[in-house]
Tab-separated table of C-alpha atoms and ligand atoms in Angstrom:
chain	number	residue	atom	x	y	z
A	26	UNK	CA	-114.167	-49.806	16.509
A	27	UNK	CA	-111.365	-47.742	14.910
A	28	UNK	CA	-112.799	-44.693	13.177
A	29	UNK	CA	-111.227	-42.100	10.894
A	30	UNK	CA	-112.932	-38.754	11.590
A	31	UNK	CA	-112.242	-36.424	8.681
A	32	UNK	CA	-112.551	-32.721	9.506
A	33	UNK	CA	-112.049	-33.729	13.141
A	34	UNK	CA	-110.135	-30.523	13.947
A	35	UNK	CA	-113.175	-28.427	13.004
A	36	UNK	CA	-116.235	-27.540	15.058
A	37	UNK	CA	-118.589	-30.541	14.995
A	38	UNK	CA	-115.926	-33.073	13.977
A	39	UNK	CA	-113.856	-32.281	17.080
A	40	UNK	CA	-116.893	-32.797	19.326
A	41	UNK	CA	-117.443	-36.138	17.577
A	42	UNK	CA	-113.806	-37.294	17.813
A	43	UNK	CA	-113.768	-36.467	21.543
A	44	UNK	CA	-117.098	-38.236	22.047
A	45	UNK	CA	-115.778	-41.447	20.461
A	46	UNK	CA	-112.458	-41.279	22.318
A	47	UNK	CA	-114.315	-40.794	25.617
A	48	UNK	CA	-116.481	-43.826	24.858
A	49	UNK	CA	-113.373	-45.966	24.283
A	50	UNK	CA	-113.290	-46.138	20.488
A	51	UNK	CA	-109.983	-45.682	18.697
A	52	UNK	CA	-109.998	-42.455	16.694
A	53	UNK	CA	-107.718	-40.919	14.103
A	54	UNK	CA	-108.408	-37.459	12.700
A	55	UNK	CA	-107.591	-36.515	9.106
A	56	UNK	CA	-107.803	-32.753	8.673
A	57	UNK	CA	-106.294	-30.310	6.185
A	58	UNK	CA	-106.277	-27.540	8.813
A	59	UNK	CA	-107.915	-24.941	6.609
A	60	UNK	CA	-108.814	-21.606	8.197
A	61	UNK	CA	-111.562	-23.489	10.111
A	62	UNK	CA	-109.405	-26.340	11.415
A	63	UNK	CA	-107.720	-25.904	14.792
A	64	UNK	CA	-105.681	-28.565	16.627
A	65	UNK	CA	-106.573	-26.777	19.872
A	66	UNK	CA	-110.108	-28.132	19.465
A	67	UNK	CA	-108.688	-31.551	20.415
A	68	UNK	CA	-106.629	-30.331	23.395
A	69	UNK	CA	-106.683	-32.604	26.427
A	70	UNK	CA	-107.328	-35.712	24.310
A	71	UNK	CA	-104.802	-38.178	22.996
A	72	UNK	CA	-106.204	-38.273	19.456
A	73	UNK	CA	-103.739	-38.636	16.574
A	74	UNK	CA	-104.091	-35.880	13.970
A	75	UNK	CA	-102.946	-36.568	10.411
A	76	UNK	CA	-102.684	-33.276	8.533
A	77	UNK	CA	-103.856	-33.943	4.996
A	78	UNK	CA	-106.514	-33.452	2.357
A	79	UNK	CA	-109.491	-35.785	1.868
A	80	UNK	CA	-109.047	-35.134	-1.859
A	81	UNK	CA	-105.560	-36.737	-1.695
A	82	UNK	CA	-105.836	-40.561	-1.928
A	83	UNK	CA	-102.400	-41.089	-0.341
A	84	UNK	CA	-103.233	-38.958	2.695
A	85	UNK	CA	-106.534	-40.813	3.047
A	86	UNK	CA	-104.815	-44.222	2.830
A	87	UNK	CA	-102.181	-43.179	5.383
A	88	UNK	CA	-104.717	-41.917	7.916
A	89	UNK	CA	-107.275	-44.697	7.386
A	90	UNK	CA	-104.808	-47.583	7.818
A	91	UNK	CA	-106.420	-50.149	10.113
A	92	UNK	CA	-109.737	-48.261	10.398
A	93	UNK	CA	-113.145	-49.938	10.309
A	94	UNK	CA	-115.106	-46.805	9.457
A	95	UNK	CA	-114.908	-43.285	8.063
A	96	UNK	CA	-117.134	-40.466	9.315
A	97	UNK	CA	-116.749	-37.506	6.965
A	98	UNK	CA	-117.112	-34.068	8.539
A	99	UNK	CA	-114.462	-32.468	6.300
A	100	UNK	CA	-116.019	-29.705	4.248
A	101	UNK	CA	-115.978	-26.095	3.318
A	102	UNK	CA	-118.979	-25.238	5.459
A	103	UNK	CA	-119.908	-21.556	5.287
A	104	UNK	CA	-122.638	-20.322	2.918
A	105	UNK	CA	-121.296	-16.749	2.731
A	106	UNK	CA	-117.823	-17.949	1.709
A	107	UNK	CA	-119.411	-20.151	-0.982
A	108	UNK	CA	-121.079	-17.038	-2.396
A	109	UNK	CA	-117.742	-15.184	-2.523
A	110	UNK	CA	-115.895	-18.164	-4.131
A	111	UNK	CA	-117.188	-21.719	-4.578
A	112	UNK	CA	-114.162	-23.562	-6.042
A	113	UNK	CA	-112.873	-25.012	-2.758
A	114	UNK	CA	-116.401	-26.244	-1.981
A	115	UNK	CA	-116.399	-28.363	-5.122
A	116	UNK	CA	-112.866	-29.657	-4.518
A	117	UNK	CA	-113.513	-30.704	-0.930
A	118	UNK	CA	-117.249	-31.362	-0.567
A	119	UNK	CA	-117.690	-33.074	-3.949
A	120	UNK	CA	-114.304	-34.406	-5.149
A	121	UNK	CA	-113.044	-35.080	-1.607
A	122	UNK	CA	-116.154	-37.147	-0.903
A	123	UNK	CA	-115.450	-39.149	-4.071
A	124	UNK	CA	-111.914	-39.972	-2.880
A	125	UNK	CA	-113.194	-41.096	0.527
A	126	UNK	CA	-115.892	-43.259	-1.051
A	127	UNK	CA	-113.299	-44.883	-3.321
A	128	UNK	CA	-111.240	-45.734	-0.240
A	129	UNK	CA	-114.297	-47.117	1.589
A	130	UNK	CA	-115.159	-49.206	-1.476
A	131	UNK	CA	-111.674	-50.686	-1.907
A	132	UNK	CA	-111.255	-51.495	1.789
A	133	UNK	CA	-114.852	-52.406	2.613
A	134	UNK	CA	-115.226	-49.739	5.315
A	135	UNK	CA	-118.393	-48.460	6.986
A	136	UNK	CA	-118.951	-44.858	5.831
A	137	UNK	CA	-121.050	-41.988	7.180
A	138	UNK	CA	-121.459	-38.747	5.236
A	139	UNK	CA	-122.232	-35.787	7.490
A	140	UNK	CA	-124.618	-33.667	5.468
A	141	UNK	CA	-127.002	-30.829	6.142
A	142	UNK	CA	-130.697	-29.951	6.168
A	143	UNK	CA	-129.793	-27.189	3.669
A	144	UNK	CA	-129.871	-29.708	0.801
A	145	UNK	CA	-133.694	-29.689	1.035
A	146	UNK	CA	-133.731	-25.949	0.275
A	147	UNK	CA	-136.348	-23.440	1.427
A	148	UNK	CA	-139.366	-24.926	3.259
A	149	UNK	CA	-142.826	-23.341	3.363
A	150	UNK	CA	-144.294	-22.624	6.825
A	151	UNK	CA	-145.912	-25.789	8.198
A	152	UNK	CA	-143.761	-28.115	6.046
A	153	UNK	CA	-140.918	-30.278	7.363
A	154	UNK	CA	-138.614	-32.234	5.037
A	155	UNK	CA	-138.506	-36.011	5.333
A	156	UNK	CA	-135.563	-38.035	4.103
A	157	UNK	CA	-137.307	-39.198	0.908
A	158	UNK	CA	-137.965	-35.601	-0.234
A	159	UNK	CA	-136.146	-34.344	-3.329
A	160	UNK	CA	-133.081	-32.194	-2.746
A	161	UNK	CA	-133.194	-28.663	-4.141
A	162	UNK	CA	-130.168	-26.796	-2.765
A	163	UNK	CA	-130.067	-22.994	-3.089
A	164	UNK	CA	-126.465	-21.962	-2.313
A	165	UNK	CA	-123.146	-23.098	-3.782
A	166	UNK	CA	-122.447	-24.609	-0.327
A	167	UNK	CA	-125.630	-26.673	-0.169
A	168	UNK	CA	-125.225	-27.676	-3.820
A	169	UNK	CA	-121.736	-29.013	-3.051
A	170	UNK	CA	-123.095	-30.950	-0.053
A	171	UNK	CA	-125.913	-32.329	-2.224
A	172	UNK	CA	-123.242	-33.470	-4.716
A	173	UNK	CA	-121.590	-35.420	-1.901
A	174	UNK	CA	-124.892	-37.005	-0.847
A	175	UNK	CA	-125.711	-38.131	-4.391
A	176	UNK	CA	-122.332	-39.801	-4.786
A	177	UNK	CA	-122.839	-41.668	-1.512
A	178	UNK	CA	-126.187	-43.007	-2.700
A	179	UNK	CA	-124.667	-44.001	-6.057
A	180	UNK	CA	-121.785	-45.876	-4.336
A	181	UNK	CA	-124.276	-47.764	-2.166
A	182	UNK	CA	-126.355	-48.804	-5.157
A	183	UNK	CA	-123.571	-49.440	-7.693
A	184	UNK	CA	-120.731	-50.721	-5.519
A	185	UNK	CA	-122.579	-51.957	-2.427
A	186	UNK	CA	-120.656	-49.608	-0.108
A	187	UNK	CA	-122.023	-49.716	3.449
A	188	UNK	CA	-122.717	-45.980	3.670
A	189	UNK	CA	-125.337	-43.796	5.360
A	190	UNK	CA	-126.032	-40.064	5.394
A	191	UNK	CA	-126.924	-37.782	8.305
A	192	UNK	CA	-128.567	-34.420	7.554
A	193	UNK	CA	-128.162	-32.113	10.525
A	194	UNK	CA	-129.705	-28.771	11.395
A	195	UNK	CA	-127.887	-25.509	12.220
A	196	UNK	CA	-125.446	-26.443	14.952
A	197	UNK	CA	-124.153	-24.280	17.802
A	198	UNK	CA	-121.877	-24.874	20.789
A	199	UNK	CA	-118.306	-24.383	22.013
A	200	UNK	CA	-115.421	-24.434	19.472
A	201	UNK	CA	-117.398	-23.039	16.504
A	202	UNK	CA	-115.277	-20.824	14.255
A	203	UNK	CA	-116.648	-17.275	14.695
A	204	UNK	CA	-118.239	-16.867	11.252
A	205	UNK	CA	-121.687	-18.474	11.728
A	206	UNK	CA	-124.667	-16.732	13.338
A	207	UNK	CA	-124.267	-17.870	16.973
A	208	UNK	CA	-120.456	-17.824	17.191
A	209	UNK	CA	-120.033	-14.570	15.212
A	210	UNK	CA	-122.773	-12.639	16.977
A	211	UNK	CA	-121.736	-13.862	20.439
A	212	UNK	CA	-118.086	-12.863	19.972
A	213	UNK	CA	-119.052	-9.544	18.343
A	214	UNK	CA	-121.475	-8.796	21.194
A	215	UNK	CA	-118.768	-9.589	23.763
A	216	UNK	CA	-116.483	-7.133	21.913
A	217	UNK	CA	-119.145	-4.406	21.500
A	218	UNK	CA	-119.018	-4.829	17.694
A	219	UNK	CA	-122.045	-4.552	15.348
A	220	UNK	CA	-124.288	-7.590	14.726
A	221	UNK	CA	-125.008	-7.606	10.952
A	222	UNK	CA	-128.546	-8.999	10.510
A	223	UNK	CA	-129.239	-10.018	6.896
A	224	UNK	CA	-132.476	-8.487	5.598
A	225	UNK	CA	-135.433	-8.506	7.987
A	226	UNK	CA	-133.972	-11.207	10.277
A	227	UNK	CA	-137.200	-13.207	10.073
A	228	UNK	CA	-135.492	-16.216	8.489
A	229	UNK	CA	-136.012	-19.428	10.439
A	230	UNK	CA	-133.579	-22.234	11.220
A	231	UNK	CA	-133.612	-25.320	13.445
A	232	UNK	CA	-130.919	-25.094	16.122
A	233	UNK	CA	-129.159	-28.094	17.643
A	234	UNK	CA	-126.313	-28.299	20.161
A	235	UNK	CA	-123.150	-29.924	18.769
A	236	UNK	CA	-123.319	-32.689	21.406
A	237	UNK	CA	-126.862	-33.654	20.366
A	238	UNK	CA	-125.880	-33.540	16.699
A	239	UNK	CA	-122.918	-35.848	17.393
A	240	UNK	CA	-125.101	-38.279	19.362
A	241	UNK	CA	-127.313	-38.538	16.272
A	242	UNK	CA	-124.351	-39.152	13.950
A	243	UNK	CA	-122.974	-41.765	16.360
A	244	UNK	CA	-126.283	-43.634	16.178
A	245	UNK	CA	-126.252	-43.431	12.382
A	246	UNK	CA	-122.692	-44.836	12.383
A	247	UNK	CA	-123.712	-47.838	14.483
A	248	UNK	CA	-127.295	-48.484	13.378
A	249	UNK	CA	-127.811	-46.696	10.055
A	250	UNK	CA	-128.750	-48.810	7.069
A	251	UNK	CA	-126.777	-48.836	3.811
A	252	UNK	CA	-128.270	-46.033	1.729
A	253	UNK	CA	-130.191	-44.787	4.788
A	254	UNK	CA	-130.609	-41.032	5.250
A	255	UNK	CA	-131.279	-39.660	8.751
A	256	UNK	CA	-132.401	-36.126	9.632
A	257	UNK	CA	-130.920	-34.728	12.866
A	258	UNK	CA	-133.145	-31.796	13.766
A	259	UNK	CA	-133.269	-29.053	16.372
A	260	UNK	CA	-135.616	-26.363	17.711
A	261	UNK	CA	-137.007	-23.905	15.152
A	262	UNK	CA	-136.353	-20.230	15.896
A	263	UNK	CA	-136.484	-16.958	13.982
A	264	UNK	CA	-133.022	-15.376	13.590
A	265	UNK	CA	-134.103	-12.242	15.458
A	266	UNK	CA	-135.177	-14.368	18.415
A	267	UNK	CA	-131.720	-16.017	18.500
A	268	UNK	CA	-130.021	-12.615	18.243
A	269	UNK	CA	-132.101	-11.078	21.042
A	270	UNK	CA	-131.206	-14.012	23.278
A	271	UNK	CA	-127.504	-13.464	22.530
A	272	UNK	CA	-127.843	-9.770	23.399
A	273	UNK	CA	-129.552	-10.655	26.683
A	274	UNK	CA	-127.026	-13.379	27.595
A	275	UNK	CA	-123.989	-11.171	26.842
A	276	UNK	CA	-125.560	-8.044	28.345
A	277	UNK	CA	-124.749	-6.153	25.125
A	278	UNK	CA	-126.773	-3.163	23.905
A	279	UNK	CA	-129.462	-3.685	21.253
A	280	UNK	CA	-127.893	-0.658	19.502
A	281	UNK	CA	-125.331	-3.151	18.134
A	282	UNK	CA	-128.013	-4.784	15.979
A	283	UNK	CA	-127.700	-3.531	12.353
A	284	UNK	CA	-129.971	-4.659	9.526
A	285	UNK	CA	-127.744	-4.988	6.452
A	286	UNK	CA	-128.070	-6.030	2.787
A	287	UNK	CA	-129.433	-9.563	2.591
A	288	UNK	CA	-127.453	-12.640	1.496
A	289	UNK	CA	-128.144	-13.446	-2.199
A	290	UNK	CA	-130.388	-16.510	-2.591
A	291	UNK	CA	-131.030	-16.549	1.175
A	292	UNK	CA	-133.277	-19.458	2.237
A	293	UNK	CA	-136.114	-18.237	4.452
A	294	UNK	CA	-136.739	-21.414	6.365
A	295	UNK	CA	-135.266	-24.848	7.076
A	296	UNK	CA	-137.250	-27.532	8.834
A	297	UNK	CA	-136.705	-31.283	9.082
A	298	UNK	CA	-138.642	-34.197	10.493
A	299	UNK	CA	-136.374	-36.317	12.730
A	300	UNK	CA	-138.903	-39.097	13.461
A	301	UNK	CA	-136.751	-41.702	11.684
A	302	UNK	CA	-133.720	-41.080	13.927
A	303	UNK	CA	-135.926	-40.830	17.024
A	304	UNK	CA	-137.308	-44.281	16.184
A	305	UNK	CA	-133.730	-45.577	16.681
A	306	UNK	CA	-133.732	-44.076	20.189
A	307	UNK	CA	-132.162	-40.642	19.597
A	308	UNK	CA	-133.363	-37.607	21.518
A	309	UNK	CA	-131.895	-34.155	22.182
A	310	UNK	CA	-130.425	-33.565	25.644
A	311	UNK	CA	-130.043	-29.778	25.312
A	312	UNK	CA	-132.995	-27.443	25.027
A	313	UNK	CA	-132.182	-24.264	23.125
A	314	UNK	CA	-132.382	-21.929	26.147
A	315	UNK	CA	-129.916	-23.970	28.213
A	316	UNK	CA	-127.676	-24.830	25.267
A	317	UNK	CA	-127.333	-21.226	24.131
A	318	UNK	CA	-126.598	-20.080	27.694
A	319	UNK	CA	-123.842	-22.715	28.043
A	320	UNK	CA	-122.413	-21.701	24.666
A	321	UNK	CA	-122.386	-17.951	25.355
A	322	UNK	CA	-120.761	-18.585	28.750
A	323	UNK	CA	-118.086	-20.684	27.024
A	324	UNK	CA	-117.250	-17.862	24.580
A	325	UNK	CA	-117.181	-15.355	27.451
A	326	UNK	CA	-114.648	-17.558	29.270
A	327	UNK	CA	-112.609	-18.688	26.273
A	328	UNK	CA	-111.343	-15.455	24.725
A	329	UNK	CA	-107.993	-17.272	24.660
A	330	UNK	CA	-109.578	-19.586	22.032
A	331	UNK	CA	-111.300	-17.102	19.743
A	332	UNK	CA	-109.337	-13.855	20.008
A	333	UNK	CA	-106.296	-15.260	18.123
A	334	UNK	CA	-108.669	-16.469	15.368
A	335	UNK	CA	-110.062	-12.979	14.808
A	336	UNK	CA	-106.914	-11.774	13.035
A	337	UNK	CA	-105.120	-12.322	9.710
A	338	UNK	CA	-107.217	-14.297	7.200
A	339	UNK	CA	-110.307	-13.777	9.343
A	340	UNK	CA	-110.090	-9.998	9.126
A	341	UNK	CA	-109.668	-10.134	5.325
A	342	UNK	CA	-112.824	-12.275	5.037
A	343	UNK	CA	-114.688	-10.075	7.512
A	344	UNK	CA	-113.871	-6.915	5.569
A	345	UNK	CA	-114.900	-8.472	2.254
A	346	UNK	CA	-118.146	-9.811	3.711
A	347	UNK	CA	-119.227	-6.945	5.970
A	348	UNK	CA	-117.321	-3.641	5.521
A	349	UNK	CA	-119.574	-2.258	2.772
A	350	UNK	CA	-122.728	-3.644	4.409
A	351	UNK	CA	-121.822	-1.929	7.678
A	352	UNK	CA	-120.675	1.288	5.986
A	353	UNK	CA	-117.126	0.773	7.347
B	27	LIG	P1	-115.989	-26.477	10.125
B	27	LIG	O1	-115.838	-25.524	8.983
B	27	LIG	O2	-115.916	-25.964	11.525
B	27	LIG	O3	-114.887	-27.619	10.024
B	27	LIG	C1	-114.538	-28.239	8.824
B	27	LIG	C2	-113.235	-28.989	9.059
B	27	LIG	O4	-112.900	-29.681	7.845
B	27	LIG	C3	-112.055	-28.091	9.404
B	27	LIG	O5	-111.321	-28.649	10.465
B	27	LIG	C4	-111.232	-28.075	8.120
B	27	LIG	O6	-109.853	-27.881	8.347
B	27	LIG	C5	-111.529	-29.457	7.565
B	27	LIG	N1	-111.341	-29.540	6.112
B	27	LIG	C6	-111.817	-28.668	5.165
B	27	LIG	N2	-111.436	-29.088	3.934
B	27	LIG	C7	-110.725	-30.241	4.111
B	27	LIG	C8	-110.088	-31.138	3.226
B	27	LIG	N3	-110.091	-30.937	1.898
B	27	LIG	N4	-109.472	-32.224	3.737
B	27	LIG	C9	-109.448	-32.442	5.087
B	27	LIG	N5	-110.016	-31.607	5.968
B	27	LIG	C10	-110.660	-30.522	5.489
B	27	LIG	O7	-117.351	-27.230	9.847
B	27	LIG	P2	-118.459	-27.763	10.857
B	27	LIG	O8	-119.418	-26.676	11.137
B	27	LIG	O9	-117.794	-28.491	11.968
B	27	LIG	O10	-119.196	-28.799	9.908
B	27	LIG	C11	-118.766	-30.150	9.832
B	27	LIG	C12	-119.631	-30.903	8.860
B	27	LIG	O11	-120.985	-30.843	9.289
B	27	LIG	C13	-119.605	-30.322	7.443
B	27	LIG	O12	-119.596	-31.386	6.540
B	27	LIG	C14	-120.894	-29.532	7.349
B	27	LIG	O13	-121.376	-29.498	6.025
B	27	LIG	C15	-121.802	-30.340	8.252
B	27	LIG	N6	-122.893	-29.577	8.903
B	27	LIG	C16	-122.611	-28.450	9.588
B	27	LIG	C17	-123.647	-27.761	10.224
B	27	LIG	C18	-123.389	-26.492	11.004
B	27	LIG	O14	-124.364	-25.817	11.408
B	27	LIG	N7	-122.154	-26.121	11.281
B	27	LIG	C19	-124.949	-28.252	10.139
B	27	LIG	C20	-125.203	-29.434	9.422
B	27	LIG	C21	-124.143	-30.101	8.821
B	28	LIG	P1	-125.371	-19.260	9.237
B	28	LIG	O1	-124.925	-19.412	10.647
B	28	LIG	O2	-124.402	-18.727	8.236
B	28	LIG	O3	-125.935	-20.679	8.801
B	28	LIG	P2	-126.756	-21.086	7.460
B	28	LIG	O4	-126.700	-19.976	6.487
B	28	LIG	O5	-125.944	-22.251	7.022
B	28	LIG	O6	-128.130	-21.400	7.924
B	28	LIG	O7	-126.653	-18.329	9.203
B	28	LIG	C1	-127.785	-18.629	9.985
B	28	LIG	C2	-128.817	-17.560	9.713
B	28	LIG	O8	-128.311	-16.310	10.189
B	28	LIG	C3	-129.095	-17.385	8.232
B	28	LIG	O9	-130.478	-17.083	8.046
B	28	LIG	C4	-128.264	-16.172	7.858
B	28	LIG	C5	-128.257	-15.340	9.135
B	28	LIG	N1	-127.037	-14.522	9.311
B	28	LIG	C6	-127.145	-13.138	9.455
B	28	LIG	O10	-128.263	-12.570	9.474
B	28	LIG	N2	-126.002	-12.402	9.569
B	28	LIG	C7	-124.766	-12.972	9.541
B	28	LIG	O11	-123.746	-12.239	9.628
B	28	LIG	C8	-124.670	-14.404	9.412
B	28	LIG	C9	-123.330	-15.087	9.384
B	28	LIG	C10	-125.836	-15.137	9.302
């Protein structure tokens, strides 16, 4: 199969592109190389990278020539950035998805939309979202992802596009841009910098290793039904538990932990039921303890990867997001 992986120079997309290439599929990556895109994520693999925007039909047509399928990872993906400014989220996650769906429709391509458990919104303790649940996104990010999902479902029903949706949990692993909880706190801990915990830190997320997430998406690509939605879940942990593990694994002092002003609209808990995907044969290979250890060790060894990122645009975002919260 020849697959166009959009957003394939980002965190999860690069794991996916490398997985397919290793398995012998032909892969082409279309990526705009925003702040989060990094060609180095594909180093060591002979994967063609077309630099372009999923919202540009010509770039999409150029990259997708000869492809059988599109797997769309391209997105603005960070909740905090969507709170500071949401315009790019609409352009990429909503309008960009529309352009990709139009291409899939015209050329009769298989299509997978990589979505998130955040579209289900806050879940009460004891509840886990199933795929038929209504979507009630809380942040501009999750609302833009929900907009993408709804278009996919409309294109399946109206135009008969062969498209499925995966909804993955919070993902961690090597090559994650250092702005999300695990990658930011690990690199800060390694540098002796403060770890800014939003509010009481008792929020809960499901955590999944990027390789397990990609295995789930791969199965959805090959076996997902048109209009099918598939949750790809992880292990549920309280944020503080994750943070304490990072402190222990890096050997950093707990004095670095700083409770700061909470994120507006912050969801307390995400939880998804992955029984549907498991019934297709999917299971996680990484448990959280082992996966987090492997990830922290990777960041400790790969300063050459993340230190250059923590400059320029990154520092401007970091100041805007954290300076006041941290009293800097
Ligand atoms: P990321 O921010 O690391 O990477 C996104 C990639 O998309 C980057 O390479 C970026 O350059 C590219 N991109 C952005 N806008 C583009 C555009 N207009 N055209 C082409 N390329 C563009 O994101 P990630 O964490 O790897 O997430 C990938 C996908 O998985 C996203 O759709 C996200 O919503 C979804 N997801 C992420 C998580 C998570 O915990 N990270 C969990 C569930 C689902
Ligand atoms: P994040 O990695 O941004 O993923 P998401 O918001 O998409 O779930 O955040 C995970 C959790 O960690 C979330 O509850 C917010 C919290 N968090 C902090 O407490 N401090 C931070 O600096 C960041 C980035 C996240």
